Amino acid sequence: MKNFLFISIEESVFIIFIAILIFGPKKIPEIARGLGEGIRYLKNAKTKIKNDIIKNNIDQTVKKKISNHQSKTEKKYIPPYSIKRNN
């Protein structure tokens, strides 16, 4: 079983007990709801940033491919520097 933040079950129960003593049983659901909303907001922000980075990388690779293709097709004929002449 994977422990959250490397805390055992006994330590988790002790932390919850201390929280109930400090905040009271009526305030705990409000605190948990606020933490849940904060975590959800951070997760959505992380996903949005990740998608923007992926989209930006894809756009840059597509632009590079298009510019490489255009530069290959638009090359003008340039004769070689040394042309052998038959005299």
mmCIF file of N, CA and C in Angstrom:
data_model
loop_
_atom_site.group_PDB
_atom_site.id
_atom_site.type_symbol
_atom_site.label_atom_id
_atom_site.label_comp_id
_atom_site.label_asym_id
_atom_site.label_seq_id
_atom_site.Cartn_x
_atom_site.Cartn_y
_atom_site.Cartn_z
ATOM 1 N N MET A 1 0.841 -1.177 0.000
ATOM 2 C CA MET A 1 0.000 0.000 0.000
ATOM 3 C C MET A 1 0.887 1.241 0.000
ATOM 4 N N LYS A 2 0.549 2.186 -0.826
ATOM 5 C CA LYS A 2 1.333 3.408 -0.954
ATOM 6 C C LYS A 2 0.856 4.437 0.062
ATOM 7 N N ASN A 3 1.770 4.917 0.887
ATOM 8 C CA ASN A 3 1.419 5.914 1.905
ATOM 9 C C ASN A 3 1.501 7.310 1.321
ATOM 10 N N PHE A 4 0.546 8.139 1.687
ATOM 11 C CA PHE A 4 0.503 9.525 1.219
ATOM 12 C C PHE A 4 1.543 10.333 1.976
ATOM 13 N N LEU A 5 2.477 10.931 1.250
ATOM 14 C CA LEU A 5 3.538 11.757 1.826
ATOM 15 C C LEU A 5 4.368 10.996 2.856
ATOM 16 N N PHE A 6 4.470 9.689 2.683
ATOM 17 C CA PHE A 6 5.272 8.846 3.566
ATOM 18 C C PHE A 6 4.814 8.930 5.018
ATOM 19 N N ILE A 7 3.514 9.063 5.222
ATOM 20 C CA ILE A 7 2.936 9.125 6.567
ATOM 21 C C ILE A 7 2.163 7.835 6.800
ATOM 22 N N SER A 8 2.379 7.223 7.942
ATOM 23 C CA SER A 8 1.663 5.984 8.250
ATOM 24 C C SER A 8 0.214 6.299 8.633
ATOM 25 N N ILE A 9 -0.581 5.248 8.752
ATOM 26 C CA ILE A 9 -1.991 5.410 9.088
ATOM 27 C C ILE A 9 -2.143 5.992 10.486
ATOM 28 N N GLU A 10 -1.309 5.542 11.424
ATOM 29 C CA GLU A 10 -1.388 6.054 12.789
ATOM 30 C C GLU A 10 -1.091 7.556 12.832
ATOM 31 N N GLU A 11 -0.091 7.982 12.081
ATOM 32 C CA GLU A 11 0.247 9.402 12.042
ATOM 33 C C GLU A 11 -0.874 10.215 11.408
ATOM 34 N N SER A 12 -1.511 9.656 10.378
ATOM 35 C CA SER A 12 -2.637 10.345 9.736
ATOM 36 C C SER A 12 -3.789 10.526 10.714
ATOM 37 N N VAL A 13 -4.108 9.490 11.487
ATOM 38 C CA VAL A 13 -5.192 9.572 12.465
ATOM 39 C C VAL A 13 -4.847 10.615 13.525
ATOM 40 N N PHE A 14 -3.605 10.651 13.964
ATOM 41 C CA PHE A 14 -3.183 11.625 14.967
ATOM 42 C C PHE A 14 -3.317 13.054 14.434
ATOM 43 N N ILE A 15 -2.921 13.281 13.176
ATOM 44 C CA ILE A 15 -3.034 14.612 12.572
ATOM 45 C C ILE A 15 -4.499 15.024 12.464
ATOM 46 N N ILE A 16 -5.377 14.098 12.070
ATOM 47 C CA ILE A 16 -6.805 14.395 11.978
ATOM 48 C C ILE A 16 -7.370 14.717 13.352
ATOM 49 N N PHE A 17 -6.942 13.974 14.375
ATOM 50 C CA PHE A 17 -7.401 14.225 15.745
ATOM 51 C C PHE A 17 -6.984 15.622 16.210
ATOM 52 N N ILE A 18 -5.760 16.013 15.945
ATOM 53 C CA ILE A 18 -5.271 17.343 16.325
ATOM 54 C C ILE A 18 -6.052 18.427 15.570
ATOM 55 N N ALA A 19 -6.330 18.189 14.278
ATOM 56 C CA ALA A 19 -7.094 19.162 13.493
ATOM 57 C C ALA A 19 -8.500 19.341 14.051
ATOM 58 N N ILE A 20 -9.124 18.251 14.476
ATOM 59 C CA ILE A 20 -10.467 18.347 15.056
ATOM 60 C C ILE A 20 -10.417 19.116 16.367
ATOM 61 N N LEU A 21 -9.365 18.889 17.165
ATOM 62 C CA LEU A 21 -9.238 19.625 18.426
ATOM 63 C C LEU A 21 -9.041 21.125 18.182
ATOM 64 N N ILE A 22 -8.260 21.466 17.165
ATOM 65 C CA ILE A 22 -7.945 22.875 16.907
ATOM 66 C C ILE A 22 -9.124 23.593 16.251
ATOM 67 N N PHE A 23 -9.660 23.020 15.161
ATOM 68 C CA PHE A 23 -10.670 23.725 14.372
ATOM 69 C C PHE A 23 -12.109 23.376 14.742
ATOM 70 N N GLY A 24 -12.324 22.240 15.321
ATOM 71 C CA GLY A 24 -13.682 21.810 15.645
ATOM 72 C C GLY A 24 -14.272 21.015 14.498
ATOM 73 N N PRO A 25 -15.228 20.141 14.823
ATOM 74 C CA PRO A 25 -15.785 19.253 13.795
ATOM 75 C C PRO A 25 -16.605 19.974 12.733
ATOM 76 N N LYS A 26 -17.113 21.163 13.023
ATOM 77 C CA LYS A 26 -17.935 21.882 12.040
ATOM 78 C C LYS A 26 -17.078 22.590 10.993
ATOM 79 N N LYS A 27 -15.874 22.941 11.343
ATOM 80 C CA LYS A 27 -15.015 23.704 10.436
ATOM 81 C C LYS A 27 -14.207 22.794 9.492
ATOM 82 N N ILE A 28 -13.993 21.537 9.852
ATOM 83 C CA ILE A 28 -13.178 20.610 9.060
ATOM 84 C C ILE A 28 -13.709 20.430 7.631
ATOM 85 N N PRO A 29 -15.032 20.214 7.412
ATOM 86 C CA PRO A 29 -15.509 20.061 6.025
ATOM 87 C C PRO A 29 -15.256 21.291 5.161
ATOM 88 N N GLU A 30 -15.370 22.485 5.753
ATOM 89 C CA GLU A 30 -15.098 23.704 4.991
ATOM 90 C C GLU A 30 -13.624 23.784 4.588
ATOM 91 N N ILE A 31 -12.752 23.417 5.500
ATOM 92 C CA ILE A 31 -11.311 23.428 5.212
ATOM 93 C C ILE A 31 -10.992 22.398 4.131
ATOM 94 N N ALA A 32 -11.561 21.200 4.259
ATOM 95 C CA ALA A 32 -11.317 20.152 3.257
ATOM 96 C C ALA A 32 -11.848 20.573 1.886
ATOM 97 N N ARG A 33 -13.014 21.217 1.860
ATOM 98 C CA ARG A 33 -13.586 21.687 0.595
ATOM 99 C C ARG A 33 -12.676 22.729 -0.053
ATOM 100 N N GLY A 34 -12.165 23.655 0.767
ATOM 101 C CA GLY A 34 -11.254 24.678 0.256
ATOM 102 C C GLY A 34 -9.964 24.067 -0.279
ATOM 103 N N LEU A 35 -9.427 23.071 0.438
ATOM 104 C CA LEU A 35 -8.213 22.390 -0.048
ATOM 105 C C LEU A 35 -8.493 21.654 -1.362
ATOM 106 N N GLY A 36 -9.657 21.003 -1.447
ATOM 107 C CA GLY A 36 -10.023 20.296 -2.679
ATOM 108 C C GLY A 36 -10.143 21.239 -3.862
ATOM 109 N N GLU A 37 -10.758 22.401 -3.647
ATOM 110 C CA GLU A 37 -10.884 23.388 -4.728
ATOM 111 C C GLU A 37 -9.514 23.922 -5.144
ATOM 112 N N GLY A 38 -8.646 24.143 -4.167
ATOM 113 C CA GLY A 38 -7.299 24.623 -4.483
ATOM 114 C C GLY A 38 -6.505 23.602 -5.277
ATOM 115 N N ILE A 39 -6.597 22.339 -4.882
ATOM 116 C CA ILE A 39 -5.886 21.276 -5.609
ATOM 117 C C ILE A 39 -6.450 21.129 -7.014
ATOM 118 N N ARG A 40 -7.778 21.200 -7.162
ATOM 119 C CA ARG A 40 -8.399 21.110 -8.479
ATOM 120 C C ARG A 40 -7.959 22.260 -9.382
ATOM 121 N N TYR A 41 -7.881 23.477 -8.811
ATOM 122 C CA TYR A 41 -7.439 24.649 -9.570
ATOM 123 C C TYR A 41 -5.996 24.465 -10.048
ATOM 124 N N LEU A 42 -5.131 23.993 -9.159
ATOM 125 C CA LEU A 42 -3.730 23.766 -9.543
ATOM 126 C C LEU A 42 -3.604 22.676 -10.612
ATOM 127 N N LYS A 43 -4.405 21.617 -10.483
ATOM 128 C CA LYS A 43 -4.356 20.533 -11.462
ATOM 129 C C LYS A 43 -4.816 21.027 -12.839
ATOM 130 N N ASN A 44 -5.892 21.830 -12.858
ATOM 131 C CA ASN A 44 -6.372 22.381 -14.132
ATOM 132 C C ASN A 44 -5.355 23.338 -14.740
ATOM 133 N N ALA A 45 -4.722 24.156 -13.897
ATOM 134 C CA ALA A 45 -3.700 25.083 -14.397
ATOM 135 C C ALA A 45 -2.513 24.318 -14.967
ATOM 136 N N LYS A 46 -2.110 23.232 -14.281
ATOM 137 C CA LYS A 46 -0.994 22.418 -14.762
ATOM 138 C C LYS A 46 -1.324 21.793 -16.114
ATOM 139 N N THR A 47 -2.540 21.291 -16.253
ATOM 140 C CA THR A 47 -2.965 20.680 -17.509
ATOM 141 C C THR A 47 -3.003 21.720 -18.632
ATOM 142 N N LYS A 48 -3.499 22.910 -18.327
ATOM 143 C CA LYS A 48 -3.580 23.968 -19.335
ATOM 144 C C LYS A 48 -2.183 24.391 -19.789
ATOM 145 N N ILE A 49 -1.271 24.563 -18.848
ATOM 146 C CA ILE A 49 0.105 24.943 -19.198
ATOM 147 C C ILE A 49 0.766 23.847 -20.017
ATOM 148 N N LYS A 50 0.556 22.596 -19.624
ATOM 149 C CA LYS A 50 1.137 21.461 -20.358
ATOM 150 C C LYS A 50 0.607 21.422 -21.795
ATOM 151 N N ASN A 51 -0.701 21.626 -21.968
ATOM 152 C CA ASN A 51 -1.287 21.624 -23.309
ATOM 153 C C ASN A 51 -0.765 22.788 -24.148
ATOM 154 N N ASP A 52 -0.582 23.968 -23.521
ATOM 155 C CA ASP A 52 -0.032 25.120 -24.250
ATOM 156 C C ASP A 52 1.392 24.852 -24.710
ATOM 157 N N ILE A 53 2.192 24.222 -23.851
ATOM 158 C CA ILE A 53 3.575 23.909 -24.219
ATOM 159 C C ILE A 53 3.606 22.909 -25.367
ATOM 160 N N ILE A 54 2.772 21.880 -25.280
ATOM 161 C CA ILE A 54 2.726 20.875 -26.350
ATOM 162 C C ILE A 54 2.269 21.517 -27.652
ATOM 163 N N LYS A 55 1.237 22.359 -27.587
ATOM 164 C CA LYS A 55 0.728 23.033 -28.788
ATOM 165 C C LYS A 55 1.794 23.938 -29.384
ATOM 166 N N ASN A 56 2.516 24.674 -28.528
ATOM 167 C CA ASN A 56 3.570 25.571 -28.990
ATOM 168 C C ASN A 56 4.691 24.779 -29.672
ATOM 169 N N ASN A 57 5.080 23.641 -29.087
ATOM 170 C CA ASN A 57 6.121 22.819 -29.699
ATOM 171 C C ASN A 57 5.680 22.266 -31.044
ATOM 172 N N ILE A 58 4.420 21.839 -31.127
ATOM 173 C CA ILE A 58 3.903 21.321 -32.395
ATOM 174 C C ILE A 58 3.874 22.430 -33.438
ATOM 175 N N ASP A 59 3.424 23.621 -33.041
ATOM 176 C CA ASP A 59 3.382 24.750 -33.974
ATOM 177 C C ASP A 59 4.779 25.093 -34.478
ATOM 178 N N GLN A 60 5.772 25.071 -33.591
ATOM 179 C CA GLN A 60 7.136 25.402 -34.001
ATOM 180 C C GLN A 60 7.697 24.357 -34.954
ATOM 181 N N THR A 61 7.435 23.065 -34.699
ATOM 182 C CA THR A 61 7.945 22.038 -35.598
ATOM 183 C C THR A 61 7.263 22.120 -36.955
ATOM 184 N N VAL A 62 5.971 22.436 -36.973
ATOM 185 C CA VAL A 62 5.263 22.573 -38.251
ATOM 186 C C VAL A 62 5.820 23.767 -39.023
ATOM 187 N N LYS A 63 6.069 24.885 -38.335
ATOM 188 C CA LYS A 63 6.628 26.062 -38.998
ATOM 189 C C LYS A 63 8.018 25.764 -39.549
ATOM 190 N N LYS A 64 8.827 25.007 -38.801
ATOM 191 C CA LYS A 64 10.167 24.648 -39.281
ATOM 192 C C LYS A 64 10.073 23.786 -40.529
ATOM 193 N N LYS A 65 9.164 22.808 -40.501
ATOM 194 C CA LYS A 65 9.014 21.934 -41.664
ATOM 195 C C LYS A 65 8.548 22.723 -42.878
ATOM 196 N N ILE A 66 7.609 23.647 -42.672
ATOM 197 C CA ILE A 66 7.112 24.453 -43.790
ATOM 198 C C ILE A 66 8.215 25.346 -44.325
ATOM 199 N N SER A 67 8.978 25.993 -43.432
ATOM 200 C CA SER A 67 10.042 26.880 -43.903
ATOM 201 C C SER A 67 11.154 26.083 -44.587
ATOM 202 N N ASN A 68 11.469 24.887 -44.074
ATOM 203 C CA ASN A 68 12.479 24.041 -44.730
ATOM 204 C C ASN A 68 12.004 23.609 -46.110
ATOM 205 N N HIS A 69 10.737 23.249 -46.203
ATOM 206 C CA HIS A 69 10.197 22.822 -47.491
ATOM 207 C C HIS A 69 10.192 23.984 -48.481
ATOM 208 N N GLN A 70 9.809 25.174 -48.031
ATOM 209 C CA GLN A 70 9.786 26.332 -48.914
ATOM 210 C C GLN A 70 11.192 26.719 -49.345
ATOM 211 N N SER A 71 12.144 26.634 -48.426
ATOM 212 C CA SER A 71 13.506 27.006 -48.790
ATOM 213 C C SER A 71 14.091 26.005 -49.781
ATOM 214 N N LYS A 72 13.701 24.750 -49.689
ATOM 215 C CA LYS A 72 14.193 23.750 -50.642
ATOM 216 C C LYS A 72 13.565 23.963 -52.020
ATOM 217 N N THR A 73 12.300 24.329 -52.071
ATOM 218 C CA THR A 73 11.633 24.490 -53.361
ATOM 219 C C THR A 73 11.941 25.835 -54.006
ATOM 220 N N GLU A 74 12.319 26.831 -53.224
ATOM 221 C CA GLU A 74 12.554 28.164 -53.755
ATOM 222 C C GLU A 74 14.028 28.448 -54.039
ATOM 223 N N LYS A 75 14.892 27.442 -53.971
ATOM 224 C CA LYS A 75 16.306 27.682 -54.228
ATOM 225 C C LYS A 75 16.501 28.041 -55.692
ATOM 226 N N LYS A 76 17.277 29.058 -55.905
ATOM 227 C CA LYS A 76 17.602 29.467 -57.273
ATOM 228 C C LYS A 76 18.841 28.723 -57.720
ATOM 229 N N TYR A 77 18.953 28.583 -59.015
ATOM 230 C CA TYR A 77 20.113 27.886 -59.545
ATOM 231 C C TYR A 77 21.343 28.781 -59.434
ATOM 232 N N ILE A 78 22.346 28.266 -58.761
ATOM 233 C CA ILE A 78 23.613 28.978 -58.624
ATOM 234 C C ILE A 78 24.674 28.071 -59.232
ATOM 235 N N PRO A 79 25.364 28.562 -60.255
ATOM 236 C CA PRO A 79 26.373 27.711 -60.889
ATOM 237 C C PRO A 79 27.538 27.467 -59.929
ATOM 238 N N PRO A 80 28.225 26.368 -60.135
ATOM 239 C CA PRO A 80 29.366 26.067 -59.248
ATOM 240 C C PRO A 80 30.466 27.111 -59.443
ATOM 241 N N TYR A 81 31.312 27.247 -58.451
ATOM 242 C CA TYR A 81 32.374 28.255 -58.493
ATOM 243 C C TYR A 81 33.430 27.965 -59.557
ATOM 244 N N SER A 82 33.767 26.719 -59.665
ATOM 245 C CA SER A 82 34.783 26.393 -60.692
ATOM 246 C C SER A 82 34.139 25.573 -61.781
ATOM 247 N N ILE A 83 34.183 26.122 -62.942
ATOM 248 C CA ILE A 83 33.626 25.424 -64.107
ATOM 249 C C ILE A 83 34.798 25.021 -64.983
ATOM 250 N N LYS A 84 34.872 23.731 -65.263
ATOM 251 C CA LYS A 84 35.948 23.262 -66.129
ATOM 252 C C LYS A 84 35.621 23.616 -67.559
ATOM 253 N N ARG A 85 36.595 24.250 -68.210
ATOM 254 C CA ARG A 85 36.395 24.620 -69.601
ATOM 255 C C ARG A 85 37.345 23.828 -70.473
ATOM 256 N N ASN A 86 36.833 23.462 -71.557
ATOM 257 C CA ASN A 86 37.671 22.746 -72.524
ATOM 258 C C ASN A 86 38.224 23.757 -73.524
ATOM 259 N N ASN A 87 39.527 23.997 -73.518
ATOM 260 C CA ASN A 87 40.162 24.946 -74.449
ATOM 261 C C ASN A 87 40.925 24.239 -75.495
#
